[in-house]
Amino acid sequence: MDFDGTLSEIAQTPQAAVIHPQSADALLALTPLYPLVAVVSGRAARDVRDKVGVDSVVCVGSHGAERIDGSGTMMTTAPSLQTAVEDIRTLVEHLRAVVCAPGMLFEDKGFSASVHFRRVADPDDVTKRLLCALADAPGAETLETFWGRMILEIRPANGPNKGDALAELAADRALDAIVFVGDDTTDADGMRRLRRLPSGIATLAIAVVSAETPAELLREADYRVESVGDVGEMLGLMADFRREAMGEFA
């Protein structure tokens, strides 16, 4: 699962996001029942862990660049990305100097960065100004930028994405099935990759829809749910189903 917009409502600031109570309860129920329960986010891995609040959940951060497993061990899954950290910081500072407007939030997460503009008075104007600033930004050629729900995401060019993270988790845990749930552009990366996994792995991609849902995500999803609350309900049903199945075969 993604976090923001999936397990948590989209908040005015990243710090204000809180996991939906029904999803929090469901994650506690799911972890002893399934081989893997993971949250795959653009947030830094430690931030994901703190927001999820369930130690047994694997937390993948920065679109797959880092991971905290169920024991709390931190892994950098792409050590070569260390050289991109300074380029990301330089680009963020350039955008801050050129485009900064009341309500904007610049978030440097190390292996990635985000520019949030949900709270600005004119998001369309800020988007245009960001596009202009990116055109001549220092170091931009070594980085990849893409747009989400009132957010500009920045990560290393050819660096990992959520699809890479899902493929790595599937291989590490020898999974034979994956259900992936997300709400935004970066989650479409994960959904596309599901279709390229080995044929023995069954996959299901579920979009959480809203007024801001990108068309790209809907094209990639197999099914959709209508809200963050629906995600919590779905996860609870998955826990109930697993308990019943285990009881039948006990």
PDB file of N, CA and C in Angstrom, residues 128-162:
ATOM      1  N   LYS A 128       3.000  26.554 -13.430  1.00  0.00           N
ATOM      2  CA  LYS A 128       3.677  27.170 -14.578  1.00  0.00           C
ATOM      3  C   LYS A 128       5.044  27.713 -14.187  1.00  0.00           C
ATOM      4  N   ARG A 129       5.122  28.339 -13.022  1.00  0.00           N
ATOM      5  CA  ARG A 129       6.398  28.902 -12.576  1.00  0.00           C
ATOM      6  C   ARG A 129       7.417  27.802 -12.277  1.00  0.00           C
ATOM      7  N   LEU A 130       6.949  26.696 -11.713  1.00  0.00           N
ATOM      8  CA  LEU A 130       7.848  25.570 -11.459  1.00  0.00           C
ATOM      9  C   LEU A 130       8.374  24.985 -12.771  1.00  0.00           C
ATOM     10  N   LEU A 131       7.497  24.864 -13.758  1.00  0.00           N
ATOM     11  CA  LEU A 131       7.932  24.349 -15.058  1.00  0.00           C
ATOM     12  C   LEU A 131       9.008  25.240 -15.664  1.00  0.00           C
ATOM     13  N   CYS A 132       8.825  26.542 -15.574  1.00  0.00           N
ATOM     14  CA  CYS A 132       9.831  27.478 -16.095  1.00  0.00           C
ATOM     15  C   CYS A 132      11.140  27.355 -15.329  1.00  0.00           C
ATOM     16  N   ALA A 133      11.050  27.240 -14.010  1.00  0.00           N
ATOM     17  CA  ALA A 133      12.252  27.142 -13.181  1.00  0.00           C
ATOM     18  C   ALA A 133      13.009  25.845 -13.455  1.00  0.00           C
ATOM     19  N   LEU A 134      12.286  24.772 -13.748  1.00  0.00           N
ATOM     20  CA  LEU A 134      12.935  23.487 -14.029  1.00  0.00           C
ATOM     21  C   LEU A 134      13.709  23.515 -15.341  1.00  0.00           C
ATOM     22  N   ALA A 135      13.282  24.376 -16.279  1.00  0.00           N
ATOM     23  CA  ALA A 135      13.881  24.391 -17.609  1.00  0.00           C
ATOM     24  C   ALA A 135      15.367  24.735 -17.574  1.00  0.00           C
ATOM     25  N   ASP A 136      15.778  25.593 -16.641  1.00  0.00           N
ATOM     26  CA  ASP A 136      17.189  25.965 -16.571  1.00  0.00           C
ATOM     27  C   ASP A 136      17.780  25.701 -15.180  1.00  0.00           C
ATOM     28  N   ALA A 137      17.211  24.737 -14.462  1.00  0.00           N
ATOM     29  CA  ALA A 137      17.677  24.442 -13.103  1.00  0.00           C
ATOM     30  C   ALA A 137      19.009  23.711 -13.133  1.00  0.00           C
ATOM     31  N   PRO A 138      19.934  24.047 -12.227  1.00  0.00           N
ATOM     32  CA  PRO A 138      21.231  23.375 -12.184  1.00  0.00           C
ATOM     33  C   PRO A 138      21.083  21.915 -11.766  1.00  0.00           C
ATOM     34  N   GLY A 139      21.745  21.024 -12.494  1.00  0.00           N
ATOM     35  CA  GLY A 139      21.743  19.607 -12.135  1.00  0.00           C
ATOM     36  C   GLY A 139      20.483  18.853 -12.494  1.00  0.00           C
ATOM     37  N   ALA A 140      19.524  19.529 -13.144  1.00  0.00           N
ATOM     38  CA  ALA A 140      18.243  18.877 -13.432  1.00  0.00           C
ATOM     39  C   ALA A 140      18.402  17.691 -14.376  1.00  0.00           C
ATOM     40  N   GLU A 141      19.471  17.696 -15.201  1.00  0.00           N
ATOM     41  CA  GLU A 141      19.649  16.608 -16.162  1.00  0.00           C
ATOM     42  C   GLU A 141      19.945  15.269 -15.492  1.00  0.00           C
ATOM     43  N   THR A 142      20.381  15.294 -14.236  1.00  0.00           N
ATOM     44  CA  THR A 142      20.664  14.038 -13.525  1.00  0.00           C
ATOM     45  C   THR A 142      19.465  13.550 -12.715  1.00  0.00           C
ATOM     46  N   LEU A 143      18.355  14.306 -12.786  1.00  0.00           N
ATOM     47  CA  LEU A 143      17.196  14.004 -11.950  1.00  0.00           C
ATOM     48  C   LEU A 143      15.944  13.813 -12.797  1.00  0.00           C
ATOM     49  N   GLU A 144      14.942  13.205 -12.191  1.00  0.00           N
ATOM     50  CA  GLU A 144      13.647  13.004 -12.827  1.00  0.00           C
ATOM     51  C   GLU A 144      12.594  13.752 -12.018  1.00  0.00           C
ATOM     52  N   THR A 145      11.730  14.486 -12.703  1.00  0.00           N
ATOM     53  CA  THR A 145      10.650  15.198 -12.024  1.00  0.00           C
ATOM     54  C   THR A 145       9.313  14.738 -12.597  1.00  0.00           C
ATOM     55  N   PHE A 146       8.318  14.671 -11.753  1.00  0.00           N
ATOM     56  CA  PHE A 146       6.984  14.254 -12.188  1.00  0.00           C
ATOM     57  C   PHE A 146       5.965  14.832 -11.224  1.00  0.00           C
ATOM     58  N   TRP A 147       4.712  14.920 -11.698  1.00  0.00           N
ATOM     59  CA  TRP A 147       3.673  15.640 -10.992  1.00  0.00           C
ATOM     60  C   TRP A 147       2.668  14.680 -10.397  1.00  0.00           C
ATOM     61  N   GLY A 148       2.234  14.986  -9.156  1.00  0.00           N
ATOM     62  CA  GLY A 148       1.198  14.224  -8.491  1.00  0.00           C
ATOM     63  C   GLY A 148       0.079  15.145  -8.047  1.00  0.00           C
ATOM     64  N   ARG A 149      -0.581  14.792  -6.971  1.00  0.00           N
ATOM     65  CA  ARG A 149      -1.740  15.543  -6.484  1.00  0.00           C
ATOM     66  C   ARG A 149      -1.265  16.790  -5.740  1.00  0.00           C
ATOM     67  N   MET A 150      -1.169  17.901  -6.456  1.00  0.00           N
ATOM     68  CA  MET A 150      -0.676  19.181  -5.916  1.00  0.00           C
ATOM     69  C   MET A 150       0.746  19.026  -5.363  1.00  0.00           C
ATOM     70  N   ILE A 151       1.566  18.279  -6.115  1.00  0.00           N
ATOM     71  CA  ILE A 151       2.924  18.025  -5.658  1.00  0.00           C
ATOM     72  C   ILE A 151       3.832  17.812  -6.864  1.00  0.00           C
ATOM     73  N   LEU A 152       5.048  18.325  -6.769  1.00  0.00           N
ATOM     74  CA  LEU A 152       6.110  18.027  -7.722  1.00  0.00           C
ATOM     75  C   LEU A 152       7.093  17.101  -7.026  1.00  0.00           C
ATOM     76  N   GLU A 153       7.322  15.936  -7.603  1.00  0.00           N
ATOM     77  CA  GLU A 153       8.247  14.963  -7.025  1.00  0.00           C
ATOM     78  C   GLU A 153       9.569  15.007  -7.779  1.00  0.00           C
ATOM     79  N   ILE A 154      10.662  14.845  -7.059  1.00  0.00           N
ATOM     80  CA  ILE A 154      12.006  14.872  -7.634  1.00  0.00           C
ATOM     81  C   ILE A 154      12.748  13.630  -7.149  1.00  0.00           C
ATOM     82  N   ARG A 155      13.345  12.892  -8.066  1.00  0.00           N
ATOM     83  CA  ARG A 155      14.131  11.714  -7.691  1.00  0.00           C
ATOM     84  C   ARG A 155      15.240  11.524  -8.715  1.00  0.00           C
ATOM     85  N   PRO A 156      16.240  10.690  -8.443  1.00  0.00           N
ATOM     86  CA  PRO A 156      17.327  10.477  -9.399  1.00  0.00           C
ATOM     87  C   PRO A 156      16.820   9.882 -10.708  1.00  0.00           C
ATOM     88  N   ALA A 157      17.379  10.353 -11.813  1.00  0.00           N
ATOM     89  CA  ALA A 157      17.053   9.745 -13.103  1.00  0.00           C
ATOM     90  C   ALA A 157      17.510   8.293 -13.085  1.00  0.00           C
ATOM     91  N   ASN A 158      16.682   7.423 -13.596  1.00  0.00           N
ATOM     92  CA  ASN A 158      16.962   5.975 -13.632  1.00  0.00           C
ATOM     93  C   ASN A 158      17.065   5.362 -12.237  1.00  0.00           C
ATOM     94  N   GLY A 159      16.586   6.090 -11.228  1.00  0.00           N
ATOM     95  CA  GLY A 159      16.558   5.533  -9.879  1.00  0.00           C
ATOM     96  C   GLY A 159      15.364   4.624  -9.702  1.00  0.00           C
ATOM     97  N   PRO A 160      15.238   4.000  -8.540  1.00  0.00           N
ATOM     98  CA  PRO A 160      14.131   3.072  -8.319  1.00  0.00           C
ATOM     99  C   PRO A 160      12.792   3.797  -8.240  1.00  0.00           C
ATOM    100  N   ASN A 161      11.726   3.080  -8.572  1.00  0.00           N
ATOM    101  CA  ASN A 161      10.385   3.581  -8.368  1.00  0.00           C
ATOM    102  C   ASN A 161       9.591   2.518  -7.619  1.00  0.00           C
ATOM    103  N   LYS A 162       8.317   2.764  -7.416  1.00  0.00           N
ATOM    104  CA  LYS A 162       7.524   1.829  -6.618  1.00  0.00           C
ATOM    105  C   LYS A 162       7.391   0.471  -7.300  1.00  0.00           C
TER     106      LYS A 162
END
